[in-house]
PDB file of C-alpha atoms in Angstrom:
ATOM      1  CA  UNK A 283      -1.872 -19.301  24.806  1.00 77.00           C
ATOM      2  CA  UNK A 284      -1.708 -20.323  21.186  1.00 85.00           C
ATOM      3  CA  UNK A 285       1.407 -22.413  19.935  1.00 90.00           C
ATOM      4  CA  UNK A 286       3.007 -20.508  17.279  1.00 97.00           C
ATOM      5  CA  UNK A 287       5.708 -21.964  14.771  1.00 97.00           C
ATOM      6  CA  UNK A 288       7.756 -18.868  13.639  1.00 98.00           C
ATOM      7  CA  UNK A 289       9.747 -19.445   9.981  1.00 98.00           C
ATOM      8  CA  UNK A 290      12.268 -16.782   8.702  1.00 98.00           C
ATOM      9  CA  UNK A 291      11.449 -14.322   5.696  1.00 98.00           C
ATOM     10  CA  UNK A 292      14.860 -12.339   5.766  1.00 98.00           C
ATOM     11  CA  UNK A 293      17.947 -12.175   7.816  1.00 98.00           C
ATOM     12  CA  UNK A 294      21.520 -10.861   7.791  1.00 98.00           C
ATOM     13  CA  UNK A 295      20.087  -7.306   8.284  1.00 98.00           C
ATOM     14  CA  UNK A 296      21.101  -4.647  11.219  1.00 98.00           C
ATOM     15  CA  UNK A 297      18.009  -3.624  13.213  1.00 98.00           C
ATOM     16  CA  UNK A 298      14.835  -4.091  11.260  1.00 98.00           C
ATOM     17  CA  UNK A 299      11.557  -1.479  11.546  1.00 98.00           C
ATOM     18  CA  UNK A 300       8.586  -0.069  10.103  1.00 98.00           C
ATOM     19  CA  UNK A 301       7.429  -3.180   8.458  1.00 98.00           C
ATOM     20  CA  UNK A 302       4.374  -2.631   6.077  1.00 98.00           C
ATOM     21  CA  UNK A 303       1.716  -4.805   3.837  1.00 98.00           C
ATOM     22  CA  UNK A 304       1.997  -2.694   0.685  1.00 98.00           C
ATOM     23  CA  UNK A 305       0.884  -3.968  -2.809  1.00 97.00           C
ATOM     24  CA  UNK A 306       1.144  -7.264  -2.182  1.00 97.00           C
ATOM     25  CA  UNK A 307       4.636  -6.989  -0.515  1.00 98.00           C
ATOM     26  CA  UNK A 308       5.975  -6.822   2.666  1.00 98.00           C
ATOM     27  CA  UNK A 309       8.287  -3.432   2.961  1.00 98.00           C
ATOM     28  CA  UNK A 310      10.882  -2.580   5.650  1.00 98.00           C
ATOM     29  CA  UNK A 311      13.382  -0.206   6.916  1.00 98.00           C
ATOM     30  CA  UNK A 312      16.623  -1.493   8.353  1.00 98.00           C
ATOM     31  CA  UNK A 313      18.305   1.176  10.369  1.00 98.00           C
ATOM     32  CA  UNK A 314      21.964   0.671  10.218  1.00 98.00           C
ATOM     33  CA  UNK A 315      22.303   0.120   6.594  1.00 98.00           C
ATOM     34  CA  UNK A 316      20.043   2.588   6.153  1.00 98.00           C
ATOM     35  CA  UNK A 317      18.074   1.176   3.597  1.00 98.00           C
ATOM     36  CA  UNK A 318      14.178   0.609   2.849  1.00 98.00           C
ATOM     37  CA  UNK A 319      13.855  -2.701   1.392  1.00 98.00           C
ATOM     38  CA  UNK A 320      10.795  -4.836  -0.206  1.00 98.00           C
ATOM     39  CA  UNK A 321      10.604  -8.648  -0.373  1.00 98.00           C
ATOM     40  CA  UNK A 322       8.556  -9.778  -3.891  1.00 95.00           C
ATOM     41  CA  UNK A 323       6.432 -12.739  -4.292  1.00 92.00           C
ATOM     42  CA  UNK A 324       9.210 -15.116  -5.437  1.00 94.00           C
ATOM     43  CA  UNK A 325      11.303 -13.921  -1.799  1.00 94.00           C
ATOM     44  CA  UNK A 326      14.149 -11.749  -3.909  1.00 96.00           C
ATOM     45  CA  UNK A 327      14.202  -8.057  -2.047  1.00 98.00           C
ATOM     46  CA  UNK A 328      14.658  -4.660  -3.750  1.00 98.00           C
ATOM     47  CA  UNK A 329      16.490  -2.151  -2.397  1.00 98.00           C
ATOM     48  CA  UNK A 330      13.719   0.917  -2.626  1.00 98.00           C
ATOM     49  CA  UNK A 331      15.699   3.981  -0.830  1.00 98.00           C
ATOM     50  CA  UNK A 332      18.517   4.584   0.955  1.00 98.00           C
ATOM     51  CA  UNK A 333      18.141   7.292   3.514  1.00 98.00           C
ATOM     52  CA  UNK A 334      21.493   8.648   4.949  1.00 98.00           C
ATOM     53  CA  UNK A 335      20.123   9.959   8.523  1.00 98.00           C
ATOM     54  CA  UNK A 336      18.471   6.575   9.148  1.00 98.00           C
ATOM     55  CA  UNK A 337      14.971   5.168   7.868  1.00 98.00           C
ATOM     56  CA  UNK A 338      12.506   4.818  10.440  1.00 98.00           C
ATOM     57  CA  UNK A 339       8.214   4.571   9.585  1.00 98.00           C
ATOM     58  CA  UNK A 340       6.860   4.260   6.168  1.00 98.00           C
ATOM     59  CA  UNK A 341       3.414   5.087   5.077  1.00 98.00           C
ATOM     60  CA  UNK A 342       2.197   5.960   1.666  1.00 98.00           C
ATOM     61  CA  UNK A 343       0.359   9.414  -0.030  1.00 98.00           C
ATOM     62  CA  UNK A 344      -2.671   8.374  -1.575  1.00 98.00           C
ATOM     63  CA  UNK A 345      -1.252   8.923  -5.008  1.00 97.00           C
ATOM     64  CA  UNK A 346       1.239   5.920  -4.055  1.00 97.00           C
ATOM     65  CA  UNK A 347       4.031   7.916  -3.448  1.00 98.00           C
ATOM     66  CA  UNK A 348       6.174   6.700  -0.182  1.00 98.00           C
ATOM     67  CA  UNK A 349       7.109   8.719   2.583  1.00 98.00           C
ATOM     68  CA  UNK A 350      10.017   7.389   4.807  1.00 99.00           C
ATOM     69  CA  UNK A 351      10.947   9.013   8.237  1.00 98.00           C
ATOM     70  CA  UNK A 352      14.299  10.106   8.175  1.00 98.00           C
ATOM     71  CA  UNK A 353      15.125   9.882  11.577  1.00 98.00           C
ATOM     72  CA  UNK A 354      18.163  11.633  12.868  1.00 98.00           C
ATOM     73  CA  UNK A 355      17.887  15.080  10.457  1.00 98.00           C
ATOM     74  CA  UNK A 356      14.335  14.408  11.955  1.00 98.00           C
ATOM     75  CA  UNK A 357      12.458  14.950   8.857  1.00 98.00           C
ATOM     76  CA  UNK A 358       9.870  13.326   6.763  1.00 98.00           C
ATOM     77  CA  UNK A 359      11.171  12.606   2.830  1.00 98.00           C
ATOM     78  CA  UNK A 360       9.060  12.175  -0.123  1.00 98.00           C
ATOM     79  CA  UNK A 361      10.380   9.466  -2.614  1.00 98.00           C
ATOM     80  CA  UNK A 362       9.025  10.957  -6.236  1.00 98.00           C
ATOM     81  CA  UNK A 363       8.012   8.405  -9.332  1.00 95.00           C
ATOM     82  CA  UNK A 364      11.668   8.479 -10.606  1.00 96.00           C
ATOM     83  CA  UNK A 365      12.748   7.552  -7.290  1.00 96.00           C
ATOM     84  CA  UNK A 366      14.678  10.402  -6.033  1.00 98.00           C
ATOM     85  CA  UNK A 367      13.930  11.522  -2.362  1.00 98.00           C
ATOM     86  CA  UNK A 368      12.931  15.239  -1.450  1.00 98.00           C
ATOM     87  CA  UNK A 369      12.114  16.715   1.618  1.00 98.00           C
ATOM     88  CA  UNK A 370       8.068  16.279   2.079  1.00 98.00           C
ATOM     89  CA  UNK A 371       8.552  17.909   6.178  1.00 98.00           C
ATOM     90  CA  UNK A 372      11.208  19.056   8.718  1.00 98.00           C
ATOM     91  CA  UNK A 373      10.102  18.722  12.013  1.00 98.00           C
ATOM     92  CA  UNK A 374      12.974  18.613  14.002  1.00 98.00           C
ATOM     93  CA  UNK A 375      11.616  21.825  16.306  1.00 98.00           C
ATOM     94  CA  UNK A 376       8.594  19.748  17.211  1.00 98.00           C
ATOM     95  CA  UNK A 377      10.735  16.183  18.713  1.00 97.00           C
ATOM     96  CA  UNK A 378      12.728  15.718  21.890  1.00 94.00           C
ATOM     97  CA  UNK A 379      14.649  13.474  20.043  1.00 96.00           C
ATOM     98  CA  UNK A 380      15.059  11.443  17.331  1.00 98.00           C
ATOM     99  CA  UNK A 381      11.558  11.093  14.495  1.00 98.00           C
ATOM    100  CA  UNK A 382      10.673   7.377  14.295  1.00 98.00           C
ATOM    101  CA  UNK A 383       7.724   5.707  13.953  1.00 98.00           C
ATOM    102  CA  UNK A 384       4.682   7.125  11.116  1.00 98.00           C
ATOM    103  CA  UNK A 385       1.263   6.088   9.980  1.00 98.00           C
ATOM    104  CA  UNK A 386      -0.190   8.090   7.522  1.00 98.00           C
ATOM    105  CA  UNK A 387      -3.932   8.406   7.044  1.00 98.00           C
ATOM    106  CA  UNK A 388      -6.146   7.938   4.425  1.00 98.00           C
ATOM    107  CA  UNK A 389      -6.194  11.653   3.600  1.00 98.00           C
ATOM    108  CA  UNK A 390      -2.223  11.737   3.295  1.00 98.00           C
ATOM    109  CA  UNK A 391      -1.868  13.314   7.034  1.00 98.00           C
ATOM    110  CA  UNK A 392       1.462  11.799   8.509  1.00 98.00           C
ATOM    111  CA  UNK A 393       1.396  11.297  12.528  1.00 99.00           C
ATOM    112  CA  UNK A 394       5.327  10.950  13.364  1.00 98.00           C
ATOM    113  CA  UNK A 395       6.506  10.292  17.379  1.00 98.00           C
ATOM    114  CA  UNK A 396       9.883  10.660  18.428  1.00 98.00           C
ATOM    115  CA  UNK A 397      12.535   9.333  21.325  1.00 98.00           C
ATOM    116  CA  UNK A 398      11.446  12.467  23.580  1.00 97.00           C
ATOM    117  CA  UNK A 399      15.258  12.275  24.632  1.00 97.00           C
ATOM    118  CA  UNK A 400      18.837  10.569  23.822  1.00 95.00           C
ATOM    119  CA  UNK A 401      18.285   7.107  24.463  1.00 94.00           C
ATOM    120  CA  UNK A 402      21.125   5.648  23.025  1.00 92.00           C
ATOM    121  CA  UNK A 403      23.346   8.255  25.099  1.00 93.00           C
ATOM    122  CA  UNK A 404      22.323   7.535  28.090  1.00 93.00           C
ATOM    123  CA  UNK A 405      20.306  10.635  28.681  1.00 96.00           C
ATOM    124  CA  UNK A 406      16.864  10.600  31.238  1.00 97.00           C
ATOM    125  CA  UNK A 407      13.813   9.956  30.214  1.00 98.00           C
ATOM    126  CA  UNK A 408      12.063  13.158  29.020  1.00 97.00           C
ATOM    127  CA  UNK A 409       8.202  13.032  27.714  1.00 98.00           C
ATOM    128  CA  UNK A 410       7.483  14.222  23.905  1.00 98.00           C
ATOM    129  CA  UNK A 411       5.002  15.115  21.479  1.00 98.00           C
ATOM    130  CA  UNK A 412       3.335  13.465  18.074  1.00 98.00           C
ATOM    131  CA  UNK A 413       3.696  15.880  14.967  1.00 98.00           C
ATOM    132  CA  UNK A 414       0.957  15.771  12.520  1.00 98.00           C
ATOM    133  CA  UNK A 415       3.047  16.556   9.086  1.00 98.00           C
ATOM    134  CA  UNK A 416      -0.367  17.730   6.687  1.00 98.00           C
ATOM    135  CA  UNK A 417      -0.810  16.969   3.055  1.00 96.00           C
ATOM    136  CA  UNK A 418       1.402  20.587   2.210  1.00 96.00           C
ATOM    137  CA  UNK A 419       4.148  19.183   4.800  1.00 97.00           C
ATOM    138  CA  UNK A 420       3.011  21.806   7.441  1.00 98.00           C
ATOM    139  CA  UNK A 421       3.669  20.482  10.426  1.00 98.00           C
ATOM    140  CA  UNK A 422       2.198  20.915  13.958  1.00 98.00           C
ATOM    141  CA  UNK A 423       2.243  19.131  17.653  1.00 98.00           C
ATOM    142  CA  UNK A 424      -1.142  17.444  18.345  1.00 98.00           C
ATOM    143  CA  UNK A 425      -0.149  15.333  21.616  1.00 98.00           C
ATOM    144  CA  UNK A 426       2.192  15.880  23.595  1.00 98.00           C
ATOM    145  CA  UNK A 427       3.738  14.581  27.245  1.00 98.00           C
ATOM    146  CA  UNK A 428       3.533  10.979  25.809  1.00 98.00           C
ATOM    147  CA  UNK A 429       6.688   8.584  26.590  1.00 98.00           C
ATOM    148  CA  UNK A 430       8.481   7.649  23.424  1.00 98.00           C
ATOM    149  CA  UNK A 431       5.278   7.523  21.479  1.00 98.00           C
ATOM    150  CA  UNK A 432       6.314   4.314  19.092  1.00 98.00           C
ATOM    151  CA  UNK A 433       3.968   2.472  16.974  1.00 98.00           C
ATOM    152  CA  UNK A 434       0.581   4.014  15.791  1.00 98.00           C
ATOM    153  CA  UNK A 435      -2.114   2.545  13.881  1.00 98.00           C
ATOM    154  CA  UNK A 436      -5.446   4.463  12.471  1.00 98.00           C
ATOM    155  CA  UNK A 437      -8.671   2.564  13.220  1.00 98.00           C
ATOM    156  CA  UNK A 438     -10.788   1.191   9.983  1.00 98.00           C
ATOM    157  CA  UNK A 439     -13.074   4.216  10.163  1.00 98.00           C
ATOM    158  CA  UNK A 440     -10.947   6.754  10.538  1.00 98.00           C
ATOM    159  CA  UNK A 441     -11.806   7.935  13.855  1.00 98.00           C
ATOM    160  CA  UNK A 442      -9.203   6.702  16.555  1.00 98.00           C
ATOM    161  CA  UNK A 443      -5.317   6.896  16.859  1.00 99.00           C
ATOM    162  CA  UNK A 444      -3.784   4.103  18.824  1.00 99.00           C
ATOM    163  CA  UNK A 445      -0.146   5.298  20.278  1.00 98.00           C
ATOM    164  CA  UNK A 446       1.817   2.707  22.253  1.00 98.00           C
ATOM    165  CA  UNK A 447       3.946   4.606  24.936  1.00 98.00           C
ATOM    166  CA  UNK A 448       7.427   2.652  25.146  1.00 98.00           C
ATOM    167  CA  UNK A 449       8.356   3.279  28.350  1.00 98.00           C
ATOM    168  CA  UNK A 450       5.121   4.188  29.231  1.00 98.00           C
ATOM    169  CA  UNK A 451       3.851   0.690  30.552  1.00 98.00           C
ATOM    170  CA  UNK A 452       0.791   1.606  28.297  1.00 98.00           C
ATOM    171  CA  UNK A 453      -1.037   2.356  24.870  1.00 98.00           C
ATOM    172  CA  UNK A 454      -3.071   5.359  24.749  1.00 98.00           C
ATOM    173  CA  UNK A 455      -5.757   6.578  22.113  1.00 98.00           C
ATOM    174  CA  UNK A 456      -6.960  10.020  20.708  1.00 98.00           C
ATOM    175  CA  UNK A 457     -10.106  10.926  18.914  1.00 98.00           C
ATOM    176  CA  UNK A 458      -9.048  12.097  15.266  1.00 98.00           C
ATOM    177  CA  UNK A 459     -10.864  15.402  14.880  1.00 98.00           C
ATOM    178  CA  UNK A 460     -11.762  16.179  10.714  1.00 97.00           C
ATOM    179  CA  UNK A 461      -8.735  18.743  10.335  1.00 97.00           C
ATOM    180  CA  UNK A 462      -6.653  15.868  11.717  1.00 98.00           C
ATOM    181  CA  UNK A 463      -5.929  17.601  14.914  1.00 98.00           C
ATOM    182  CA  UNK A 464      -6.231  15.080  18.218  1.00 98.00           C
ATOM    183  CA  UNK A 465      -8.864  15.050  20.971  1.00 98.00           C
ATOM    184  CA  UNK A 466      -7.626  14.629  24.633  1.00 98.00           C
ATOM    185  CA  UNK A 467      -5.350  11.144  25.527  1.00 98.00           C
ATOM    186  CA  UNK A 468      -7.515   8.000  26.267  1.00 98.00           C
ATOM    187  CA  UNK A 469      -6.025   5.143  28.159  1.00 98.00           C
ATOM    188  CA  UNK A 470      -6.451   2.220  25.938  1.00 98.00           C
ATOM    189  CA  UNK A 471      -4.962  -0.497  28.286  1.00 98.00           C
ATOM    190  CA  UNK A 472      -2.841   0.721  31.021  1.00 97.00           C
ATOM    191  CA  UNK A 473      -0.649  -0.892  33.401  1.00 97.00           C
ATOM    192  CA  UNK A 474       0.317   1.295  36.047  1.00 97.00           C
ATOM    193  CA  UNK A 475       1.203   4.759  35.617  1.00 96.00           C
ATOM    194  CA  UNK A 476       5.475   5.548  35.901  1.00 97.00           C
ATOM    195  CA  UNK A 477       4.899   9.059  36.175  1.00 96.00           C
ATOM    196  CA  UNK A 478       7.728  11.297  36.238  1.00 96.00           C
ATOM    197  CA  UNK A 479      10.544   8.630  36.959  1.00 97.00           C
ATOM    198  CA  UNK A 480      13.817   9.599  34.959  1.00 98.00           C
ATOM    199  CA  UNK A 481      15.477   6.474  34.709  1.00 97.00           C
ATOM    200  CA  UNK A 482      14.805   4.601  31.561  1.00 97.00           C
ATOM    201  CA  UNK A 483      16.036   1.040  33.829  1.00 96.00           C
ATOM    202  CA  UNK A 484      13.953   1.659  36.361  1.00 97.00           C
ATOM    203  CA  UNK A 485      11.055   2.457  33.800  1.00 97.00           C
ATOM    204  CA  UNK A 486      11.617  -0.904  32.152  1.00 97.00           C
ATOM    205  CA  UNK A 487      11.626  -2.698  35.841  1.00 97.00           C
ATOM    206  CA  UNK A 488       8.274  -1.429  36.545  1.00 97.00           C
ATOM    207  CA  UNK A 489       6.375  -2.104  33.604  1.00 98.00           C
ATOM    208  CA  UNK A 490       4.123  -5.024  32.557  1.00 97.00           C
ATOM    209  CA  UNK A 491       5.114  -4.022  29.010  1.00 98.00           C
ATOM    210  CA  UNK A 492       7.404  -2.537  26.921  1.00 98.00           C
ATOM    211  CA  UNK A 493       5.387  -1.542  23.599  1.00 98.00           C
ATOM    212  CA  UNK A 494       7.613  -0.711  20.379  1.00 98.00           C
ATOM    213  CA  UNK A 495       5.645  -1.737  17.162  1.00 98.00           C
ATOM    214  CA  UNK A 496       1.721  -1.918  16.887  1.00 98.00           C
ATOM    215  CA  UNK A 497      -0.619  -3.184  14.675  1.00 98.00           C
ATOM    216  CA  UNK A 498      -4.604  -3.956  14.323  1.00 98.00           C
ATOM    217  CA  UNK A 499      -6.935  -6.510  13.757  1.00 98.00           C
ATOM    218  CA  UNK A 500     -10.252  -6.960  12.297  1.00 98.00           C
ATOM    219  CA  UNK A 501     -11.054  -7.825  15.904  1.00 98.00           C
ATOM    220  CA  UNK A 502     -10.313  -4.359  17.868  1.00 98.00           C
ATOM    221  CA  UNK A 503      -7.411  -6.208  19.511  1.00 98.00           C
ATOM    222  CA  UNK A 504      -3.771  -4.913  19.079  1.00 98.00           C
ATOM    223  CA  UNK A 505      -0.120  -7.032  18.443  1.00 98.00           C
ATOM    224  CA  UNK A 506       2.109  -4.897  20.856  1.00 98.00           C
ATOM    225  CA  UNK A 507       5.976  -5.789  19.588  1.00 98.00           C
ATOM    226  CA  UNK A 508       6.913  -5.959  23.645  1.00 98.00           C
ATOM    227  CA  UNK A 509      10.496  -5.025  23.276  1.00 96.00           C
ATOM    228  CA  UNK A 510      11.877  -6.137  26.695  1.00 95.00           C
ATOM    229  CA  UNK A 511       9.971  -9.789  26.955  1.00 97.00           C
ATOM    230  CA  UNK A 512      11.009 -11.172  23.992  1.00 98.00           C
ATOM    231  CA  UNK A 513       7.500 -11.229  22.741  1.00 98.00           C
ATOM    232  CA  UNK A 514       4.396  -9.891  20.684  1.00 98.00           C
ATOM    233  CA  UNK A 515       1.445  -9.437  22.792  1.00 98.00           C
ATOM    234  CA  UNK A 516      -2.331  -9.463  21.587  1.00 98.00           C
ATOM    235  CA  UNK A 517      -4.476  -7.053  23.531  1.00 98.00           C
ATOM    236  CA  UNK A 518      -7.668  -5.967  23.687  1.00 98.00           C
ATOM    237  CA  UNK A 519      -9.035  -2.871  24.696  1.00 98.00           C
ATOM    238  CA  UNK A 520      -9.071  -2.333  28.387  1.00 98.00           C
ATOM    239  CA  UNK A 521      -5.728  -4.394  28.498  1.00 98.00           C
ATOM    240  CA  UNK A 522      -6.833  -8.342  28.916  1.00 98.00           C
ATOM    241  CA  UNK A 523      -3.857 -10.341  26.733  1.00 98.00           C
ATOM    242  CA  UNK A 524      -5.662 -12.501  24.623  1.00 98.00           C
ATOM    243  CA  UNK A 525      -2.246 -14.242  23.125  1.00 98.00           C
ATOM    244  CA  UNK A 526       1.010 -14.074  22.565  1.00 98.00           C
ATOM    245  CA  UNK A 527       4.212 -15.446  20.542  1.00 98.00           C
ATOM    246  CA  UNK A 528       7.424 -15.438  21.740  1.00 98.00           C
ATOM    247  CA  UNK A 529      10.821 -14.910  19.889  1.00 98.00           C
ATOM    248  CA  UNK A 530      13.326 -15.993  22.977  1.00 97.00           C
ATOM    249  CA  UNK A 531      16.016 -15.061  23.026  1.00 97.00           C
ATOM    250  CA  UNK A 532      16.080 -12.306  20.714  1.00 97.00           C
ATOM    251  CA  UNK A 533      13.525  -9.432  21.350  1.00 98.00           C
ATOM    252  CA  UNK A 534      10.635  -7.799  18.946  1.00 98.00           C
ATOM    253  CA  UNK A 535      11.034  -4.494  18.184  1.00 98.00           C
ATOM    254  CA  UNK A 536       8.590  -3.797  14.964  1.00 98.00           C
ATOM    255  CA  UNK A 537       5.097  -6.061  14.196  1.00 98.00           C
ATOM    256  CA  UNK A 538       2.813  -6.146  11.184  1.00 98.00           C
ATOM    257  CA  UNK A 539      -0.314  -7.838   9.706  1.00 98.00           C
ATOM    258  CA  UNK A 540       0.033  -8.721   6.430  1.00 98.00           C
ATOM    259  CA  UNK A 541      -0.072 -11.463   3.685  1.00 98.00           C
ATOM    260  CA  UNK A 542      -2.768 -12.659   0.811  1.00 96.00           C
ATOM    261  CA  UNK A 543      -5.241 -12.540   3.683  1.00 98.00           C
ATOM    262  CA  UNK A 544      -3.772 -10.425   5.859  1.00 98.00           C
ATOM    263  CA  UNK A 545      -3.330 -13.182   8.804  1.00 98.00           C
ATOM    264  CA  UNK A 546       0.261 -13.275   8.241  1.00 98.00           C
ATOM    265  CA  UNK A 547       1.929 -11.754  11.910  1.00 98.00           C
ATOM    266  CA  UNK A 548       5.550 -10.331  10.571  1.00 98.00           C
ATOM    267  CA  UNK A 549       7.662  -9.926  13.707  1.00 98.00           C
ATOM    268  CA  UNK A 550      11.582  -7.674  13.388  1.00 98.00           C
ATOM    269  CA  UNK A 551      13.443  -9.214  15.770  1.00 98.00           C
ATOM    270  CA  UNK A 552      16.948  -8.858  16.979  1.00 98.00           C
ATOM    271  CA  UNK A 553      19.491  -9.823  20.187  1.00 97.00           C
ATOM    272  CA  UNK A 554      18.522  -6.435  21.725  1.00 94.00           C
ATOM    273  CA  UNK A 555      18.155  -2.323  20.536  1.00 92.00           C
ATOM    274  CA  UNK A 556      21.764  -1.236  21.446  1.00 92.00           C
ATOM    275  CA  UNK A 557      22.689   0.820  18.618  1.00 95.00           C
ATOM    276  CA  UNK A 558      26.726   0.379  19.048  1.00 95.00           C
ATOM    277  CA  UNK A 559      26.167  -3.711  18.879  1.00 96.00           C
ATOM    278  CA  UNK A 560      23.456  -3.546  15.952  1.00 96.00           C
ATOM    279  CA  UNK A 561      25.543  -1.106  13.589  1.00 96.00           C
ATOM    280  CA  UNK A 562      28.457  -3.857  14.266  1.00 97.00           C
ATOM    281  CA  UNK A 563      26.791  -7.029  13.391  1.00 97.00           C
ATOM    282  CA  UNK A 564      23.991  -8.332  10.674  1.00 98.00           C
ATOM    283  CA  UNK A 565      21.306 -10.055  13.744  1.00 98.00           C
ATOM    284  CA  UNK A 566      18.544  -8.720  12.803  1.00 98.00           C
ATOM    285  CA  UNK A 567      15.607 -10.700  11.259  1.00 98.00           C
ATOM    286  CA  UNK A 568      12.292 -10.975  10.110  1.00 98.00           C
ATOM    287  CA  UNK A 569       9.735 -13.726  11.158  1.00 98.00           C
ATOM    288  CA  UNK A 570       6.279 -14.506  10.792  1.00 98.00           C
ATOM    289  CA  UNK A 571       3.391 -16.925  11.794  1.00 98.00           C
ATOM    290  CA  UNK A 572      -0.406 -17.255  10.789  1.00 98.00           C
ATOM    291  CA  UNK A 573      -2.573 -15.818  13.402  1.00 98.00           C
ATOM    292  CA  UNK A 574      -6.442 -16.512  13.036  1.00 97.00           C
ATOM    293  CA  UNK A 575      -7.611 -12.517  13.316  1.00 98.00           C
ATOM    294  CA  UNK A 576      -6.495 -10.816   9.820  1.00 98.00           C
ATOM    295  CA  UNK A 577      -5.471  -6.821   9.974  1.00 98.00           C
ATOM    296  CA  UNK A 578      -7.649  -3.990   9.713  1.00 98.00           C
ATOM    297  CA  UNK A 579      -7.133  -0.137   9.784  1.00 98.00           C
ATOM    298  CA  UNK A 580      -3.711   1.746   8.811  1.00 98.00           C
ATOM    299  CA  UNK A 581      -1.161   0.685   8.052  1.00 97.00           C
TER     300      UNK A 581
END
């Protein structure tokens, strides 16, 4: 495995997510202040939007407009050219849980998971659904009996969605039909499968890993953020690991491809995901390291 050096871009945030390449900057949602933020060129951020249910995925219409997951109204928000926020989707029918994690295609379709179940209260594990939110904000369920479908990327051509499967112990793929709707789930590396077990601990015990954020390179391989190692994972298809940086003792929650030349691996990291210690304390961080691979597909 590669020897990384990791430097810091920001700190003395809550919980950081959703971090995006956009227009030369790196954006990023930080749960428990509820803010979307963007670091410029020169390292000063700018507060974009404040979003009172907590900000989860970002993605972008393709007249530049941003949409933010808002995650506990479980709804999808609109952020106009003056800057106000509207409602773009409500989809809170179509989770199990909280909405979190988006990519949004090149068309403007928004795919949006969500926690299945009440993870932070303790509840058992319960599979969910991906809503595709359309360019009108319809939205509809186009997968479904995932577990706690988290980060998503598009492939370059449009074709493929990747879905990692938290507490799955794998990342799964779907053929994007042209009305956006999904084909059938495709095991795109698997590790075992955990079935019906309710217990998120005994989930976590079992699997080889843990996969929160996602990203792609111009390779075909895949960072996994692997929330419970205290690492991001490359993978290939099929589910060889090809490399991997570590951010002991804090874990990686969120990961992103970014930079001039897109070879820039952004990494959210914080001590761990419980919500009562993160809203309570300003751990969370962002770090990054050059990788050799740069990013491809969405976002």
């Amino acid at each position: 495995m590669t020897e990384y050096t990791l430097r810091t871009v920001v700190d003395g945030y809550s919980y950081l997510e959703g971090p995006r390449w956009h227009d030369g900057r790196l954006w990023f949602a930080d749960f428990y202040t509820h803010t979307v933020n963007a670091v410029n060129a020169d390292g000063s951020i700018e507060l974009v939007a404040t979003v009172p249910h907590q900000p989860s995925g970002l993605g972008w219409l393709p007249d530049g407009r941003l949409l933010i997951v808002s995650m506990k109204d479980r709804k999808v928000l609109r952020q106009e050219s003056d800057g106000t926020l509207v409602e773009h989707a409500d989809i809170h029918d179509l989770c199990g849980g909280h909405a979190n994690d988006m990519v949004v295609d090149a068309q403007g379709r928004a795919y949006v998971g969500n926690f299945g179940f009440d993870l932070m209260g303790g509840a058992p594990h319960e599979h969910t659904t991906v809503v595709l939110v359309d360019t009108d904000g319809s939205a509809s369920i186009v997968a479904d009996g995932l577990s706690f479908p988290n980060g998503m990327v598009i492939t370059p051509d449009g074709s493929t969605l990747l879905v990692n499967e938290l507490f799955g112990n794998r990342i799964s793929a779907f053929d994007i039909h042209p009305d956006g709707t999904l084909g059938e789930r495709i095991e795109w590396a698997g590790y075992g499968d955990l079935g019906a077990e309710p217990d998120v601990g005994t989930r976590l015990e079992a699997a080889t890993i843990v996969p929160d954020g996602l990203t792609l390179d111009a390779e075909g391989a895949v960072w996994i953020a692997d929330a419970a190692n205290n690492r991001a994972v490359r993978i290939a298809k099929g589910g060889e690991i090809l490399d991997e940086v570590s951010t002991a003792p804090d874990g990686v929650f969120a990961v992103a491809l970014g930079g001039d030349d897109g070879r820039t691996l952004f990494l959210c990291v914080a001590p761990n995901f419980d919500e009562t210690e993160r809203t309570a304390t300003r751990l969370g961080r962002m770090l990054a390291t050059e990788v050799d691979v740069p990013h491809a597909g969405r976002p």
